XYZ file of C-alpha atoms in Angstrom:
537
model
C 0.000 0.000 0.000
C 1.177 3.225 -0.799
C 2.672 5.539 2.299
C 0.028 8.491 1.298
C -3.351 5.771 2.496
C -1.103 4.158 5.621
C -2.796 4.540 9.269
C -1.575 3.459 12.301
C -3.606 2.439 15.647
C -2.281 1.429 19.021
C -4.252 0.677 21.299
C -7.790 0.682 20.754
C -13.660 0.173 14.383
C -17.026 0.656 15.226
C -18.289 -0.199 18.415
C -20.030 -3.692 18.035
C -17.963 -5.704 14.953
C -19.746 -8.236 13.236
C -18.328 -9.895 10.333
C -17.527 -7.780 7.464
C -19.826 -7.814 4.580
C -18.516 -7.390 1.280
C -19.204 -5.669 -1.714
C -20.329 -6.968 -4.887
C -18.155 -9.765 -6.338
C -16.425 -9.792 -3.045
C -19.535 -9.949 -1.297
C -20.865 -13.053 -2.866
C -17.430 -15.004 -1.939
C -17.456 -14.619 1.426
C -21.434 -15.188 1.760
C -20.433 -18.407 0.056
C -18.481 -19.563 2.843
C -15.062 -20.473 2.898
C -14.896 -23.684 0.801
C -11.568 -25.347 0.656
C -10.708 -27.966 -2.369
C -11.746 -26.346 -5.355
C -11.447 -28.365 -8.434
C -10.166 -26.442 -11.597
C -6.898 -24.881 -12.639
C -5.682 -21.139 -13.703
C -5.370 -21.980 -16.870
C -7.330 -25.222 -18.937
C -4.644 -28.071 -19.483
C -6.392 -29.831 -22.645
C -6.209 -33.733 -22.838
C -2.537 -34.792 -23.882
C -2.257 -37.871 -26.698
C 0.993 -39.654 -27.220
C 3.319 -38.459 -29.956
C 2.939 -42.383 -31.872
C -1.088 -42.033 -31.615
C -2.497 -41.413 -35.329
C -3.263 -37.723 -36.407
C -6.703 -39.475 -36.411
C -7.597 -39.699 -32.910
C -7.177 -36.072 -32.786
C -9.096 -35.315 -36.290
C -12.149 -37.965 -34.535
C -12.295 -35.993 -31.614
C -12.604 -32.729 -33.238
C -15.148 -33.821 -35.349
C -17.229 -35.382 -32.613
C -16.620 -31.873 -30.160
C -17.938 -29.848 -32.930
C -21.195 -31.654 -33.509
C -22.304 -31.840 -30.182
C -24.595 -28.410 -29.573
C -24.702 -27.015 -26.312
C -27.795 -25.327 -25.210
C -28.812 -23.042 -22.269
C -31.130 -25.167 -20.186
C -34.761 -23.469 -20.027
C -35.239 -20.938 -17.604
C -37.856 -21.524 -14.581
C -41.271 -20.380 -15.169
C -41.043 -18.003 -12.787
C -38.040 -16.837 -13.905
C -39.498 -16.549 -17.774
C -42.462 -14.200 -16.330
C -42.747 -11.077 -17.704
C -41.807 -8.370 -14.513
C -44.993 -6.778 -12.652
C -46.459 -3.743 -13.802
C -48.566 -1.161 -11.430
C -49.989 2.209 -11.865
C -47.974 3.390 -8.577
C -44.605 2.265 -9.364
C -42.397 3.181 -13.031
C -40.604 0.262 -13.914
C -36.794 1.538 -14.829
C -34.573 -1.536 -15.912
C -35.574 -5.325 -16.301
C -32.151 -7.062 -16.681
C -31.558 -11.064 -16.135
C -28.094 -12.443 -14.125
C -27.324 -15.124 -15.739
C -24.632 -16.382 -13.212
C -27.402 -17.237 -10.731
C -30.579 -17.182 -13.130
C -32.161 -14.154 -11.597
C -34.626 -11.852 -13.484
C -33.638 -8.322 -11.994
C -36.371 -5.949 -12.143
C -36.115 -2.025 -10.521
C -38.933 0.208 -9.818
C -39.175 3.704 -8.477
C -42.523 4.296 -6.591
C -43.950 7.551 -8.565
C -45.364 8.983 -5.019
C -42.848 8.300 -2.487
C -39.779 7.930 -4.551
C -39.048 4.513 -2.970
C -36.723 2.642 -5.016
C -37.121 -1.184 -5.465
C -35.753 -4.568 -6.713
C -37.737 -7.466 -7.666
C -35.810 -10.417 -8.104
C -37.243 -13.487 -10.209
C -35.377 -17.067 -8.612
C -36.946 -20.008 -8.666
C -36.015 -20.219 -4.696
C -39.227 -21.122 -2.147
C -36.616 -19.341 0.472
C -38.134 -15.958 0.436
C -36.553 -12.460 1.081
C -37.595 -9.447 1.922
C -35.617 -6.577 3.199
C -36.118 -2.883 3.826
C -32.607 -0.945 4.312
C -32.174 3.282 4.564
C -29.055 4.940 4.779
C -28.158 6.669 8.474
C -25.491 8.264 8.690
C -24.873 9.820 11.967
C -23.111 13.124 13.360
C -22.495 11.707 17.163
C -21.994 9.031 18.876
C -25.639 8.958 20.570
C -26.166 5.655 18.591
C -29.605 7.053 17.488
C -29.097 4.319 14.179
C -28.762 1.496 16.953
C -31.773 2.686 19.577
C -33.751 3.069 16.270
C -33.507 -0.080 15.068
C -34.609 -1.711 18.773
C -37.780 0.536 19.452
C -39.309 0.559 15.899
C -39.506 -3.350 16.596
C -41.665 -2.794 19.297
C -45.113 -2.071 17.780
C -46.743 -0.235 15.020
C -49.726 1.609 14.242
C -51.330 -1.694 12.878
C -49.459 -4.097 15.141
C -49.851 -2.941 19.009
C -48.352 -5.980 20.144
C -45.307 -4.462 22.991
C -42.857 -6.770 21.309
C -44.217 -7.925 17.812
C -40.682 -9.120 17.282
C -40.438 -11.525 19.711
C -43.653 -13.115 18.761
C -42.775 -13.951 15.472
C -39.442 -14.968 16.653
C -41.713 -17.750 18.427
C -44.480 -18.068 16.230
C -43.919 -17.347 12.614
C -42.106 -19.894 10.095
C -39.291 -17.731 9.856
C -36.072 -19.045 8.138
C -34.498 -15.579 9.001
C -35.559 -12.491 11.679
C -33.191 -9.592 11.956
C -32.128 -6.496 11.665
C -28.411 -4.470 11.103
C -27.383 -1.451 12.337
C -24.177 -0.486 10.145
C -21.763 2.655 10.608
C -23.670 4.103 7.825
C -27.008 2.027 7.032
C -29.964 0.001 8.972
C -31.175 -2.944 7.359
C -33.996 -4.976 8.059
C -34.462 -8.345 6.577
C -36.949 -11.147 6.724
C -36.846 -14.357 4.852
C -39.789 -17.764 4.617
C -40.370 -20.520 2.487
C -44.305 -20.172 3.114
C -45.695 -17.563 1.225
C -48.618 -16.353 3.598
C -46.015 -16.528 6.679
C -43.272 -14.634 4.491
C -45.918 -11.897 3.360
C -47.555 -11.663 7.189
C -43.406 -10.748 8.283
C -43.155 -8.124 4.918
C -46.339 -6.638 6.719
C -45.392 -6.313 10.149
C -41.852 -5.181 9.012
C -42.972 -2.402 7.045
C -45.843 -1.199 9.354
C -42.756 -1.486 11.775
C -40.392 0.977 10.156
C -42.986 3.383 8.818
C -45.230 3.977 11.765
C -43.646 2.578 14.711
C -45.146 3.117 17.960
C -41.846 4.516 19.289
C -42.279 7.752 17.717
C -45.678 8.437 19.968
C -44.475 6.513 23.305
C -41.407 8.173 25.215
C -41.599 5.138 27.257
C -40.260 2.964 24.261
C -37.010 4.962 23.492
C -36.515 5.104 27.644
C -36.918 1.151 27.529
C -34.624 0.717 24.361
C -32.161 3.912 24.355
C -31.681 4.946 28.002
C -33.241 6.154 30.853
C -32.667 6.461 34.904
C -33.182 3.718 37.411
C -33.134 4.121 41.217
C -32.990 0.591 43.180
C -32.757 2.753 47.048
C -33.725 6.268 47.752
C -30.109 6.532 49.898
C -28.022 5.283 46.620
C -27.744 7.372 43.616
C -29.305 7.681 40.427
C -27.914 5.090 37.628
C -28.303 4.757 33.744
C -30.322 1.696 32.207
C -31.213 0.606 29.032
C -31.483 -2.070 26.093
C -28.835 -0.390 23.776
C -26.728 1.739 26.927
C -26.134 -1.578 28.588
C -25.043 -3.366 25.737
C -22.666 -0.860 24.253
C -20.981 -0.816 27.867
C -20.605 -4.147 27.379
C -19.096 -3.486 23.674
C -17.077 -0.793 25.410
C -15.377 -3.064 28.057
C -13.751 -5.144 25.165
C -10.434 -4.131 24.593
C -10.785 -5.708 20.777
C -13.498 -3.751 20.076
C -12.194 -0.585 21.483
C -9.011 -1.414 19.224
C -11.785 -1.380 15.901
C -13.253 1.063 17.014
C -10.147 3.333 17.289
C -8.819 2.195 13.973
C -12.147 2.890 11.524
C -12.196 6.155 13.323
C -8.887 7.235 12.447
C -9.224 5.964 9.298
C -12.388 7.723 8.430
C -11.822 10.601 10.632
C -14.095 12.944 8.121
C -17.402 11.606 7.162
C -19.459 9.959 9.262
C -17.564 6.638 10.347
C -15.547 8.657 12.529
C -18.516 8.612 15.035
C -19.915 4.980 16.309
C -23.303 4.705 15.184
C -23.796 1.978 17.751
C -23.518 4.385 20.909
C -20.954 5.731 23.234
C -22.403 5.049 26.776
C -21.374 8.461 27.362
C -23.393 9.973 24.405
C -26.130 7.815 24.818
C -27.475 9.556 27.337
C -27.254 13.254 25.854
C -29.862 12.102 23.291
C -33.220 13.345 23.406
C -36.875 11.860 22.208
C -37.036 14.872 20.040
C -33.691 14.057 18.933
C -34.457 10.604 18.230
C -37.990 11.377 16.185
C -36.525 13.903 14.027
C -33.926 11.339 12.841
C -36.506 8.960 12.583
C -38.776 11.561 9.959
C -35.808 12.462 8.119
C -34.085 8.954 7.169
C -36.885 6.958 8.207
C -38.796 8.154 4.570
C -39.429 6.025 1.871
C -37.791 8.279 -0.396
C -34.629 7.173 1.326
C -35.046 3.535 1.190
C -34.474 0.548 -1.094
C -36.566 -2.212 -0.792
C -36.108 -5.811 -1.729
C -37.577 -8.810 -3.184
C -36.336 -11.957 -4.172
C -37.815 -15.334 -4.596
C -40.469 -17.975 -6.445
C -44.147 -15.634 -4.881
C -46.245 -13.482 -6.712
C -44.792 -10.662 -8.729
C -48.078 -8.597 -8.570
C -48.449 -9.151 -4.962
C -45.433 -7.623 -4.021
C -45.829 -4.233 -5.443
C -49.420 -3.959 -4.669
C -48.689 -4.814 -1.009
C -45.698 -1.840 -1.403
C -48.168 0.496 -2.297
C -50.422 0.124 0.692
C -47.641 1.482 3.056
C -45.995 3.573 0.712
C -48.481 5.589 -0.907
C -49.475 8.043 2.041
C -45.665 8.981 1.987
C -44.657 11.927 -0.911
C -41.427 12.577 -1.738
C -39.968 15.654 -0.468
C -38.576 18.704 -2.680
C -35.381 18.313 -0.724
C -34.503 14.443 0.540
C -32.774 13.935 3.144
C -28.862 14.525 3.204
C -27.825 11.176 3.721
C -25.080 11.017 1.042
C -21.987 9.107 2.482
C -18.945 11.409 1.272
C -16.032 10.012 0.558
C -12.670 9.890 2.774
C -9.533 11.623 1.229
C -6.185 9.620 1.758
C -3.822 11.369 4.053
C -0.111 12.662 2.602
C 1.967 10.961 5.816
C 0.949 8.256 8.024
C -0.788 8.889 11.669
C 0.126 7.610 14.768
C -3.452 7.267 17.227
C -2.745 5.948 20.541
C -5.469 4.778 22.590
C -5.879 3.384 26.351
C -8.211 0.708 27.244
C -9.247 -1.498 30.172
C -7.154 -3.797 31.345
C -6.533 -6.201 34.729
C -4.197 -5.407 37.201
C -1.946 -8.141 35.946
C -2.528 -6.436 32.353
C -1.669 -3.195 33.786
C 1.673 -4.360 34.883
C 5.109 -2.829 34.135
C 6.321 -5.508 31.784
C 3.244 -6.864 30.996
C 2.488 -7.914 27.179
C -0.775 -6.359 27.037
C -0.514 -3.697 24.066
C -2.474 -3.583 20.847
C -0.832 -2.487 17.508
C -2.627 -2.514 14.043
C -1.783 -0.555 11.128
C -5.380 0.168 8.768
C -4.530 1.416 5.060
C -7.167 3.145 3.100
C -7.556 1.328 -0.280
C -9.425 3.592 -2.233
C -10.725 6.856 -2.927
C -12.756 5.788 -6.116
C -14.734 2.792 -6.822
C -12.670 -0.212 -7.471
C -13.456 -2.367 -10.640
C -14.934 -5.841 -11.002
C -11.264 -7.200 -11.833
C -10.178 -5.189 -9.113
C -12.364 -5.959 -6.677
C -11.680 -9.687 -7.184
C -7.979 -9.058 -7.460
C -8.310 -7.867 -4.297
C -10.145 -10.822 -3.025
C -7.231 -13.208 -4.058
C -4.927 -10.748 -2.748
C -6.250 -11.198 0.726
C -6.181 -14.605 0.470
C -3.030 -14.814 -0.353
C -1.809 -12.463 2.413
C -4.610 -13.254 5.650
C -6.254 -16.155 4.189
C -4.804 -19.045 5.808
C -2.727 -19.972 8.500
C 0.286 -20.564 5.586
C -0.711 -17.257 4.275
C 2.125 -14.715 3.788
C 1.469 -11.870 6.251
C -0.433 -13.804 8.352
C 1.813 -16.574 9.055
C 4.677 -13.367 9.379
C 2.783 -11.887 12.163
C 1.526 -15.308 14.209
C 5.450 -17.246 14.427
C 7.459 -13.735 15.024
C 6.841 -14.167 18.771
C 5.912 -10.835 19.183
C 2.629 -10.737 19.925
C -0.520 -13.716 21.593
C -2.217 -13.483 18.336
C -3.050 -11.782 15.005
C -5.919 -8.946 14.819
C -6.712 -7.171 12.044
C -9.154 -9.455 9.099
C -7.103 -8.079 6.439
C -9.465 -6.640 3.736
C -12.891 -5.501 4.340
C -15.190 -3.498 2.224
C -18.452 -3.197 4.150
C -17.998 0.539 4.351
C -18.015 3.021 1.274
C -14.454 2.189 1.063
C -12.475 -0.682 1.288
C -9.667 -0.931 4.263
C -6.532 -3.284 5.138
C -5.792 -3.808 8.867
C -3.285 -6.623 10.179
C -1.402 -6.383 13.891
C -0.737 -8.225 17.332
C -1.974 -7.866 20.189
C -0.532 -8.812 23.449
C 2.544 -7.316 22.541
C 5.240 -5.516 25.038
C 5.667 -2.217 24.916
C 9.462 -2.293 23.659
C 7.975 -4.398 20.714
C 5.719 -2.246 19.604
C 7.451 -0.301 16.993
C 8.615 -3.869 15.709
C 5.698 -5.007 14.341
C 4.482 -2.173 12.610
C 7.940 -2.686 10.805
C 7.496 -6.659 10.711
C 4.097 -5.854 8.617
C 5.726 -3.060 6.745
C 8.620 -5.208 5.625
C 6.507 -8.211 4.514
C 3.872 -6.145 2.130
C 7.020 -5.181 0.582
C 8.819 -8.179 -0.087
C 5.514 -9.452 -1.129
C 5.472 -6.827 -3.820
C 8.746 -7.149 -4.762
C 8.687 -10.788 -5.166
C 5.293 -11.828 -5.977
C 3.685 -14.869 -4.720
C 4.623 -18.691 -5.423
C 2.400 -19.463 -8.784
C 0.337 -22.880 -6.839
C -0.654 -20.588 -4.388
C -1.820 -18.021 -6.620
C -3.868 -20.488 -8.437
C -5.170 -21.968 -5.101
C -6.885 -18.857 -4.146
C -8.306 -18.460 -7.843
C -9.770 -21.813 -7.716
C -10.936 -21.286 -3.967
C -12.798 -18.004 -4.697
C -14.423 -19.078 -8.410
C -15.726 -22.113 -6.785
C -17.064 -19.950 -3.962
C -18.554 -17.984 -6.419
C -20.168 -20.744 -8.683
C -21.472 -22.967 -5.922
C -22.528 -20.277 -4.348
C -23.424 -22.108 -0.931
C -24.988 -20.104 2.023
C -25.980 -23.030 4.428
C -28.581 -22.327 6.327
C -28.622 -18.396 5.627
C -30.971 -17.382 2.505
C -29.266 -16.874 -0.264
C -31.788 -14.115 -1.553
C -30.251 -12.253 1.195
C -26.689 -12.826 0.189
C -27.519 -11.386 -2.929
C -29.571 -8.091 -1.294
C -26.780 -7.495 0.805
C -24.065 -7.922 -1.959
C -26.494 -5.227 -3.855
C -26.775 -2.947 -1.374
C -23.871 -1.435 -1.220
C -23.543 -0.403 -4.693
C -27.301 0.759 -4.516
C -26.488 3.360 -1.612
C -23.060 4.253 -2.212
C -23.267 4.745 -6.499
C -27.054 6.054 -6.985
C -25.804 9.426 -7.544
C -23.644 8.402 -10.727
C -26.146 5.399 -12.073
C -24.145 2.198 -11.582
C -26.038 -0.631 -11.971
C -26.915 -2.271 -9.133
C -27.393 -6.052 -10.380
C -23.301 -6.026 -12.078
C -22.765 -6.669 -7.972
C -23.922 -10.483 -8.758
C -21.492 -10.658 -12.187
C -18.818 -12.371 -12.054
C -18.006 -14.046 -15.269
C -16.766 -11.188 -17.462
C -14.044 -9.957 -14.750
C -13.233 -13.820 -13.753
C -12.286 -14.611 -16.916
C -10.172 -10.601 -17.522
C -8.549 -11.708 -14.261
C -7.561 -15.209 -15.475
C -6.252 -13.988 -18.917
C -4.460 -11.266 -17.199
C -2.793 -14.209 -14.475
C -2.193 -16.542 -17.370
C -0.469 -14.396 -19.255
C 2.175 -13.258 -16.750
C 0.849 -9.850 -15.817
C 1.924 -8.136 -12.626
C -1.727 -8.020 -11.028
C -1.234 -8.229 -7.373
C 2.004 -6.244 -6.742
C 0.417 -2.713 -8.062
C -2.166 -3.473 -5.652
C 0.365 -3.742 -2.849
């Protein structure tokens, strides 16, 4: 990485980390699962025949390869349907992906100016998901307290904790919601069509008129509010989200990723923890916490989500029952995410956290170094991106991977931190340290990571293992296997970053799910000797 994107953190990302999700191409990899074993080489190795063998084999085999015809299999019926039309919503771009056999359609809702994707798969896993950007200016965790109270009753569902009923009741095969540094998402996913379209009801009644707005006592309950146990002790803070995020900020590790995505981003709106500082927490308001709620909490600033085998009419006419009271506004909400500039010289942050008196010791191993580059200031292309991917892999992947296996047998720290790439923000970071490391040792591993990302560069990586990682991600990729987490969802949230992040320039949302075109550039490129990893270090 180049000097003018390095960061450096000792000591202490955002307040609660969860594993990354990644963008588009990258995205769909690691909600594939790490699958070891792939089958398949860089480059195709045809069938060899013995120099005495008659020229005929070869002329036989040719002849038989070029009569046999290869077709497309036909595509589902519900994937051959025509998109929905409706009077409420304009229907912008029908496109198919043919990697995964998905009919991609997007609306815009004409009233509201809700934006939506109906996806065509012949899956009986339903998804549904409703996602608006937040971007925050504290650390109140407004995003975080949001996403708890709106879950706790509606204007058509009065039910204190709706959530936790269908948690016990509904045929669910996912219930959640996401509070990112920049984004809340809330997803819901059922192979039975009536359940699935009961949770799209309750979700969006949920979101759009949630009963928190009207009752103080739901954003004391989930946000924070004061408890007295004996009128001789003194007051004390409670609450759903302020008791968790002390618990968040009594982690050393997640004080230490904390630190590092705010000095990274220390100019947009990553720079504050949109889960909650216990100590901002409490300066929030209710009026505070409604006005956020009116200005992100608009359709206008949403993007809504379909995928699966249920009807195409029904979902847009069910849409328009909660979104057509809504207009848009002459001036949305200013919930662009602007972009981080890459610093000239390296900084230095330095950070305490809590540690045990033995921690605490003179002597004691018990620092934290990681050193966080900045990757990029403009989007990174499809080859890129899965350049990038096979970078990683090759540097953090593995126990045997280069940096990693640097890092874990130098003896100078208990164990690695840092997951190497991650792209769940606007843009994509590298982080890679120690921590319990002493004090004297400190400047040595910044110098230990330094030193290996340049003799990486310089020297490449050892061709197997180059075509390891290839294989591993392409059959990640192709086989595409989620377990037990819908893979409609893997797909929304491999789409949703593009879909907030590019709107204002057009990209097109559904190239997040293409892989085949920039696969095959990135092959050529490999197979013909090109330099593609070292630029990128």
């Amino acid at each position: 990485r180049t000097p003018s994107s390095r960061r450096f953190c000792e000591g202490s990302q955002s307040a609660s980390r969860r594993p990354p999700m990644r963008h588009g191409l990258r995205s769909l990899a690691i909600a594939a699962g790490a699958i070891a074993g792939a089958s398949g080489g860089l480059v195709s190795r045809p069938h060899a025949f013995s120099a005495s063998a008659p020229a005929a084999i070869s002329r036989r085999a040719s002849s038989v390869h070029a009569s046999v015809a290869i077709s497309k299999p036909p595509l589902p019926e519900v994937v051959e349907r025509a998109p929905a039309t409706h009077p409420a919503f304009e229907l912008v771009r029908v496109e198919m992906v043919d990697e995964y056999t998905i009919k991609v359609a997007t609306y815009r809702h004409r009233q509201s100016g809700a934006e939506v994707i109906s996806a065509q798969a012949d899956d009986e896993n339903k998804v549904f998901g409703i996602a608006f950007r937040t971007p925050v200016e504290d650390s109140t965790g407004v995003p975080h307290i949001l996403e708890h109270s709106v879950l706790c009753g509606s204007a058509k569902y009065t039910s204190k904790e709706p959530f936790t009923e269908l948690l016990k009741g509904s045929l669910q095969t996912f219930l959640n919601a996401f509070t990112y540094p920049d984004r809340t998402c809330y997803p819901v996913a059922s192979c039975n069509t009536k359940d699935f379209y009961n949770l799209v009801n309750v979700y969006l009644d949920a979101v759009l008129s949630p009963r928190a707005k009207r009752d103080p006592t739901v954003f004391a309950q989930e946000g924070w509010h004061y408890e007295l146990d004996a009128a001789e002790e003194p007051l004390t803070y409670k609450g759903v989200v302020f008791n968790e995020m002390k618990g968040v900020y009594s982690s050393p590790d997640s004080l230490l990723y904390r630190a590092a995505q705010q000095a990274t981003f220390p100019d947009n709106t990553y720079a504050k923890d949109s889960g909650g500082d216990p100590d901002a927490i409490v300066e929030l308001t209710f009026d505070q916490f409604k006005r956020f709620h009116d200005a992100y909490y608009h359709p206008s600033n949403s993007r809504i989500f379909f995928y699966g085998d249920d009807p195409l009419e029904a979902r847009l006419d069910l849409l328009d029952s909660y979104l057509a009271p809504f207009t848009a506004p002459a001036t949305p909400a200013a919930s662009r995410i602007e972009t981080q500039a890459k610093f000239a010289t390296p900084r230095r942050v330095v950070e305490r956290f809590p540690a045990s008196a033995d921690e605490a010791a003179p002597g004691a191993p018990s620092h934290m170094v990681m050193l966080n580059w900045l990757l990029n200031e403009k989007p990174l292309s499809p080859v890129d991106e899965l350049a990038l991917t096979v970078l990683d892999e090759l540097l953090m992947g593995t126990r045997t991977a280069t940096l990693y296996k640097a890092m874990a047998e130098s003896g100078l720290g208990a164990a690695v931190v840092g997951g190497g790439v991650s792209d769940e923000l606007k843009q994509a970071t590298f982080s890679v340290g120690l921590k319990g490391v002493a004090k004297e040792d400190v400047p040595k591993v910044e110098a230990l990571a330094l030193e290996t990302l340049a003799a990486a560069a310089k020297d490449g990586f050892e061709a197997d293992a180059v075509e390891a990682a290839v294989n591993t991600l392409e059959f990640q990729l192709r086989e595409m296997n989620t377990g037990g987490f819908p893979k409609g969802l893997a797909f929304m949230l491999s789409m949703l970053p593009r879909w907030i992040y590019r709107d204002d320039e057009g990209a097109n949302v559904a190239d997040a799910l293409r892989f085949e075109a920039p696969l095959a550039e990135l092959k050529t490129k490999l197979a013909s000797g090109e330099k593609v990893f070292e630029p990128l270090l």
